[in-house]
Short mmCIF file of C-alpha atoms (C1' of nucleotides) in Angstrom, two decimals:
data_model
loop_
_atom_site.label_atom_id
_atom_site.label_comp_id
_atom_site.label_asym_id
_atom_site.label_seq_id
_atom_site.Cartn_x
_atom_site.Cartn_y
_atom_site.Cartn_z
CA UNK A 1 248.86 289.79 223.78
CA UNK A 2 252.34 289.55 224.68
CA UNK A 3 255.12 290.92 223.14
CA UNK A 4 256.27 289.52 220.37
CA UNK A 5 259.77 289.06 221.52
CA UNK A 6 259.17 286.67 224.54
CA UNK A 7 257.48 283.57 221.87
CA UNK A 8 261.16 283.56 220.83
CA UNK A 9 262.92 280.54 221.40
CA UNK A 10 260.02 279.21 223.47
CA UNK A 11 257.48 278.10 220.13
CA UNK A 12 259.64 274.88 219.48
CA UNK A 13 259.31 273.67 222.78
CA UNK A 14 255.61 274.72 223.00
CA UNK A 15 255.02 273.22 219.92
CA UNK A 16 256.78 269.86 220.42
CA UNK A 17 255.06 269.69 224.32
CA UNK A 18 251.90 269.86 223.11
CA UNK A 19 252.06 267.18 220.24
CA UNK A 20 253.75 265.07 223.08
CA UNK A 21 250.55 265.68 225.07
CA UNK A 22 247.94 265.29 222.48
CA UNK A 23 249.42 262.24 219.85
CA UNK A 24 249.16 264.09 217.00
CA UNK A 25 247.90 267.27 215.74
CA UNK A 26 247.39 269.58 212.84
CA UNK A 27 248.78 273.09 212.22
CA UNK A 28 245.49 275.20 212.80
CA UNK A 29 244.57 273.10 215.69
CA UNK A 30 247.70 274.05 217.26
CA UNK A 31 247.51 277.48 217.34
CA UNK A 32 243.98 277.50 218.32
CA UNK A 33 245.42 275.37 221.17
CA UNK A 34 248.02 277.94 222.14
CA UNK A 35 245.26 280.63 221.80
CA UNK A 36 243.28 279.07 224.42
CA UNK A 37 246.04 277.71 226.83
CA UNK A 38 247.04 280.88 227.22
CA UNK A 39 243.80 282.76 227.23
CA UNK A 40 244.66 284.34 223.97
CA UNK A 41 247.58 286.01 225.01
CA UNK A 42 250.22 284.05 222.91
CA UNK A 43 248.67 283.80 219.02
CA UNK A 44 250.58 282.18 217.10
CA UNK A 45 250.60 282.96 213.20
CA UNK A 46 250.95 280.22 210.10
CA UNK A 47 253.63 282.54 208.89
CA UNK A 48 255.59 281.19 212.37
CA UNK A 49 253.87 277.94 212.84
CA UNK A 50 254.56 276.38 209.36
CA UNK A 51 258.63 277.21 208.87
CA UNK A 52 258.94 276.08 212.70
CA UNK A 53 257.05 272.69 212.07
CA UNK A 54 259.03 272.09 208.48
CA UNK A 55 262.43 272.83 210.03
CA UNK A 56 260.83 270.26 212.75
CA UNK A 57 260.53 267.58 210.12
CA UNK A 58 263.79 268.55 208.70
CA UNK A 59 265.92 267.43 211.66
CA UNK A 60 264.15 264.33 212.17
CA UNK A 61 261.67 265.77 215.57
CA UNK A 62 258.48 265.21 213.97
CA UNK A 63 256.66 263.06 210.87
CA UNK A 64 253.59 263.75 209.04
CA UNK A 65 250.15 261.69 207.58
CA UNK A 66 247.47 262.99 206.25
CA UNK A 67 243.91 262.28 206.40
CA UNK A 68 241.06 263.09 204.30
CA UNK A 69 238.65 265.54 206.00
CA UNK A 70 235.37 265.85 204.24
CA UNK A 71 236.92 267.08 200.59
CA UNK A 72 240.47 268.36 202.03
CA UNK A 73 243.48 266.62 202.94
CA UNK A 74 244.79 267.32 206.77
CA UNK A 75 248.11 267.36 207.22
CA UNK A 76 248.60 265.68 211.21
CA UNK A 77 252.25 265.79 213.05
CA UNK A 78 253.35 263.41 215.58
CA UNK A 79 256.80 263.17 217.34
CA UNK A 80 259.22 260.38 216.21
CA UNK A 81 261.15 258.45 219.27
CA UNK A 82 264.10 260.80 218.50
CA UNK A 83 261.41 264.15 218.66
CA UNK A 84 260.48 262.39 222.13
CA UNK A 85 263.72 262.33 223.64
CA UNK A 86 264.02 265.74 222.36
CA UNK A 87 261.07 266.88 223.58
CA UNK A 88 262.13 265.89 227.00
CA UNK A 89 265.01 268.01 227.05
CA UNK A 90 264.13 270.94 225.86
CA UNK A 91 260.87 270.75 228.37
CA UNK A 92 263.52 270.64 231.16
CA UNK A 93 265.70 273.13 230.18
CA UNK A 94 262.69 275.88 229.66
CA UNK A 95 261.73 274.93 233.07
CA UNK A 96 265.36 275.15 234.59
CA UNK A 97 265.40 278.80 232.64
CA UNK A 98 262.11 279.86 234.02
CA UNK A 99 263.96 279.19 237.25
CA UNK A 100 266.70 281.20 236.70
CA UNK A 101 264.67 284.11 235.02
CA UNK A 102 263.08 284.03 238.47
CA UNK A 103 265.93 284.01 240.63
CA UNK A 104 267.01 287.28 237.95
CA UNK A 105 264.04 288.90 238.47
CA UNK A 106 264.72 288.89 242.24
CA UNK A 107 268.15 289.76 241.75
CA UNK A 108 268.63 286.59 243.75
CA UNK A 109 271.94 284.04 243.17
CA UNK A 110 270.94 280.86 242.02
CA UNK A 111 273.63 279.61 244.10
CA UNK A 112 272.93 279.86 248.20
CA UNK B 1 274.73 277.01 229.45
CA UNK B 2 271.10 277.28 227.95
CA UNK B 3 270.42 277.18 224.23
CA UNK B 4 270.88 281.04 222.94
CA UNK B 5 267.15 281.46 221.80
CA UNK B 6 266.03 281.10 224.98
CA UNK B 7 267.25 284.55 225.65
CA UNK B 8 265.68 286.41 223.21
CA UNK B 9 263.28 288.98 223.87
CA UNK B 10 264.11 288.41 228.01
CA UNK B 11 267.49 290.08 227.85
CA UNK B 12 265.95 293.78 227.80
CA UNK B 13 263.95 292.62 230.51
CA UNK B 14 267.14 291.73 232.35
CA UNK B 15 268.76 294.46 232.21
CA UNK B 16 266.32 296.55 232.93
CA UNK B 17 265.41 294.54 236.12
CA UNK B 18 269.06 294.84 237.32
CA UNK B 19 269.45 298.32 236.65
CA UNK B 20 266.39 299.08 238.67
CA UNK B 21 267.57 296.80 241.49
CA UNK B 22 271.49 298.20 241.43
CA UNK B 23 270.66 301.75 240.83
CA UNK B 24 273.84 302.07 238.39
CA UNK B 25 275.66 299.44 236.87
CA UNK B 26 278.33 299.54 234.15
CA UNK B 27 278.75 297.00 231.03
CA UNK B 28 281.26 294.50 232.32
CA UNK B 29 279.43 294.14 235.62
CA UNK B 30 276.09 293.58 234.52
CA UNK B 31 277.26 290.52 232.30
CA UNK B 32 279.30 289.22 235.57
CA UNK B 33 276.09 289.63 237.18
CA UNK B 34 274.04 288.01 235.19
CA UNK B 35 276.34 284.87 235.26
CA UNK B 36 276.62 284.75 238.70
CA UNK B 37 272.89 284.98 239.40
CA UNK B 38 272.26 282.79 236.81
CA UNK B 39 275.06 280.11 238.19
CA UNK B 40 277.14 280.59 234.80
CA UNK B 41 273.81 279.28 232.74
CA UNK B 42 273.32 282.42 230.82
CA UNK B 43 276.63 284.32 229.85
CA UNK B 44 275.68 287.41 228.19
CA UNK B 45 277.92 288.46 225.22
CA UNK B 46 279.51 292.07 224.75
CA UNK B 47 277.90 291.97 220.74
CA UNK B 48 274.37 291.25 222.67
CA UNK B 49 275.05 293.41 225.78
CA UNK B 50 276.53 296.59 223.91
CA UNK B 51 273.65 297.08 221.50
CA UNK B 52 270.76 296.18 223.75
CA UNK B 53 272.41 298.77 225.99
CA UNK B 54 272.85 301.23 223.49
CA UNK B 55 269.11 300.85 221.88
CA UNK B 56 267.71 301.65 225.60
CA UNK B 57 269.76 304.74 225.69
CA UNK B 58 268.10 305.82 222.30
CA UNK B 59 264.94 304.97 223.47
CA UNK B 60 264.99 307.02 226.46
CA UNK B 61 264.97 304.02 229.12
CA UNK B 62 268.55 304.41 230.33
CA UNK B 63 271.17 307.36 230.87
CA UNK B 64 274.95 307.59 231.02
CA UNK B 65 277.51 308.87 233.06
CA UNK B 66 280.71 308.47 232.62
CA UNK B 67 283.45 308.50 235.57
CA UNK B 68 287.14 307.78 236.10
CA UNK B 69 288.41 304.90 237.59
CA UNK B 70 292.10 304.77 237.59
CA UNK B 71 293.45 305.39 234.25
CA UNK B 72 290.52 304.84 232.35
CA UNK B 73 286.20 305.93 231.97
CA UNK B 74 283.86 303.95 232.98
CA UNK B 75 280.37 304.47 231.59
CA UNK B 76 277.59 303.60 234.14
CA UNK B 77 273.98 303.06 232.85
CA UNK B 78 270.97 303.88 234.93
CA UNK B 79 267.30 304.46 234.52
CA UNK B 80 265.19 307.07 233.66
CA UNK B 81 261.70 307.98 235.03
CA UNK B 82 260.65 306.43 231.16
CA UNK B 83 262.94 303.56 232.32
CA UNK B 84 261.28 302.61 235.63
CA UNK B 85 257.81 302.54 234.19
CA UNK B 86 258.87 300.50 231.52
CA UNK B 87 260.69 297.97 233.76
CA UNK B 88 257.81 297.77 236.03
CA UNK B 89 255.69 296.97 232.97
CA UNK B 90 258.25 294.45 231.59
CA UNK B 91 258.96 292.79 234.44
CA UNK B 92 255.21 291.77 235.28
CA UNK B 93 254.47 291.33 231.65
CA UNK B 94 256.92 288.41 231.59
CA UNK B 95 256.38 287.09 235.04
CA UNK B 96 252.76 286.64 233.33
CA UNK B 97 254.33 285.34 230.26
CA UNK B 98 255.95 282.97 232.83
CA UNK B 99 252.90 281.90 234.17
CA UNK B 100 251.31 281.04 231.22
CA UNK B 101 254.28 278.78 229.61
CA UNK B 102 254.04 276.58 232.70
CA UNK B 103 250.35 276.29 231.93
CA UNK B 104 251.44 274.85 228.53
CA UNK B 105 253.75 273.37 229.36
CA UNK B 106 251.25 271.16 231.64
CA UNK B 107 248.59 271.35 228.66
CA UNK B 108 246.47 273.02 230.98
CA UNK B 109 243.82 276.20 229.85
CA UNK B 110 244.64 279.49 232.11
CA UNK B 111 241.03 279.61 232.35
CA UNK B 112 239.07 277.41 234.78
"C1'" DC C 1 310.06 291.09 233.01
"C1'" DA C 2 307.34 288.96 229.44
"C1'" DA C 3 303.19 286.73 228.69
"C1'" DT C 4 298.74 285.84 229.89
"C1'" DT C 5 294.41 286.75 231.94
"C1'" DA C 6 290.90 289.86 233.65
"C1'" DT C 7 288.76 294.19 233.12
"C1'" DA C 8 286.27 297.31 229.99
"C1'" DT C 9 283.98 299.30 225.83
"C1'" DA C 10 282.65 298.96 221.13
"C1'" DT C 11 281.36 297.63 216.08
"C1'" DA C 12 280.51 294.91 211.65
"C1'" DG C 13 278.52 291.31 209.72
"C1'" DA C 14 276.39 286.62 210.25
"C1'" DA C 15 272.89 283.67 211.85
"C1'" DG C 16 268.52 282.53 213.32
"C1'" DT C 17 263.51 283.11 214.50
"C1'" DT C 18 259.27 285.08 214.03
"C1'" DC C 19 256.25 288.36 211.65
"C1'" DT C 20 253.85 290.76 207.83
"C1'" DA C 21 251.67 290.14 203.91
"C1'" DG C 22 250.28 287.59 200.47
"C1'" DG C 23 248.29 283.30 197.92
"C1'" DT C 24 245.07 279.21 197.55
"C1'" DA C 25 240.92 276.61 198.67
"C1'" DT C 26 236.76 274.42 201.12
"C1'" DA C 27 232.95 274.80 204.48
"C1'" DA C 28 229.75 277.19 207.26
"C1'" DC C 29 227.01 280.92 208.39
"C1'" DT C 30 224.01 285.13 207.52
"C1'" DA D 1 226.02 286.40 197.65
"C1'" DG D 2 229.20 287.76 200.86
"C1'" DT D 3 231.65 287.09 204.95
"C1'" DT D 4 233.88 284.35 208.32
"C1'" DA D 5 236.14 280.16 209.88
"C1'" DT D 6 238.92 276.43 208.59
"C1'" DA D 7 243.32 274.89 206.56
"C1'" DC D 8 247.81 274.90 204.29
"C1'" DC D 9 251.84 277.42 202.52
"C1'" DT D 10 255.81 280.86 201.04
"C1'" DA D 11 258.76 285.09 200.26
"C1'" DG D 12 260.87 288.65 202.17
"C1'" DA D 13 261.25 291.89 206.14
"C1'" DA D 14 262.37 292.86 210.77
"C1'" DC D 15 264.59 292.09 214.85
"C1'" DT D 16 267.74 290.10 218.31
"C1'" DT D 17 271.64 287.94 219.60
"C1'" DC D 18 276.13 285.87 218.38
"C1'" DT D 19 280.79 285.45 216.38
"C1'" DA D 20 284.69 287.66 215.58
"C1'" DT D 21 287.39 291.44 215.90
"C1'" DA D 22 289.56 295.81 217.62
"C1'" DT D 23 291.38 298.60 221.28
"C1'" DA D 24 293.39 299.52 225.87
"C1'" DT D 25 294.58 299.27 230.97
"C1'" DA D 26 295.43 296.48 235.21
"C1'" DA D 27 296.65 292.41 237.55
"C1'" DT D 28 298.67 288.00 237.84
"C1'" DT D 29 302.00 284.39 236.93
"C1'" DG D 30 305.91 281.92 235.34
#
DNA sequence: CAATTATATATAGAAGTTCTAGGTATAACT
DNA sequence: AGTTATACCTAGAACTTCTATATATAATTG
């Protein structure tokens, strides 16, 4: 388990990636996704996952249907064309940071 | 410039890794640092620098000393033993953390 | 030579994200 | 019958970083 700090400013885009790759998804299968991308080293908890995906509705990212499932209604998420383009850009901006976090670690400039 | 959350939880990380790399280093010249290895993308503030700084000194990871240049102190910050452990833990800890992003970020399990 | 910019340290309070802890409920397993 | 897994949600706490501000010296520029 990681420390809690790194998820930071990271879950969005993790979140958003992943409903990009799959279609759609609900809450609990996300974070059972996250726990076994990453080997159960990132776990993420409803009390993260559930503000992150309302505030993701809330600007417009991501929509919501539900299904019935045996007796229970399941919420699913999907991205909307503007939570696409999004998704896109924050993808390639973690990537361009993970570069530079590695250049940092190396004490290397980024610039030759 | 990269979104701000990004940085969150890394920054310690950072510092710690430069410190360890530059023997000492003083305020002003890690943030120049860090914008020059990071090829102006990440431009660390004085409110984030000062009390990241200032909370590593309390926890035992960094010392002080303090010398005169020209007119006026300079306070250089440099690790500990407790310090170099740490960094050494923090440092692999997010090159791991690193590792498993990009595995998410491909929707891809760590384990084969 | 006055004004601006760069160097240099620091703090208070705001903003934002994630966590802890709790609540609710169905289904499956033992 | 009791526990665990599934499934959603919220309030308030905790923590980090940022904005804005304060202070002061040194160097540059018009």
């Amino acid at each position: 388990m990681y420390s809690k700090e790194l998820l930071k400013g990271t879950l969005t885009t993790i979140i958003l990636k992943l409903l990009s790759h799959n279609g759609k998804m609900y809450g609990y299968e996300i974070t059972q996704r996250v726990k076994i991308l990453s080997d159960d080293k990132i776990l993420i908890k409803e009390g993260s996952l559930y503000p992150a995906l309302h505030k993701l509705k809330d600007d417009g990212l991501v929509k919501t249907d539900e299904e019935m499932v045996g007796n229970r209604v399941r919420k699913y998420y999907s991205l909307t064309e503007k939570g696409k383009l999004c998704t896109e850009e924050k993808v390639n901006e973690l990537h361009q940071f993970i570069g530079t976090l590695q250049n940092i670690l190396t004490d290397k400039p980024s610039i030759a």
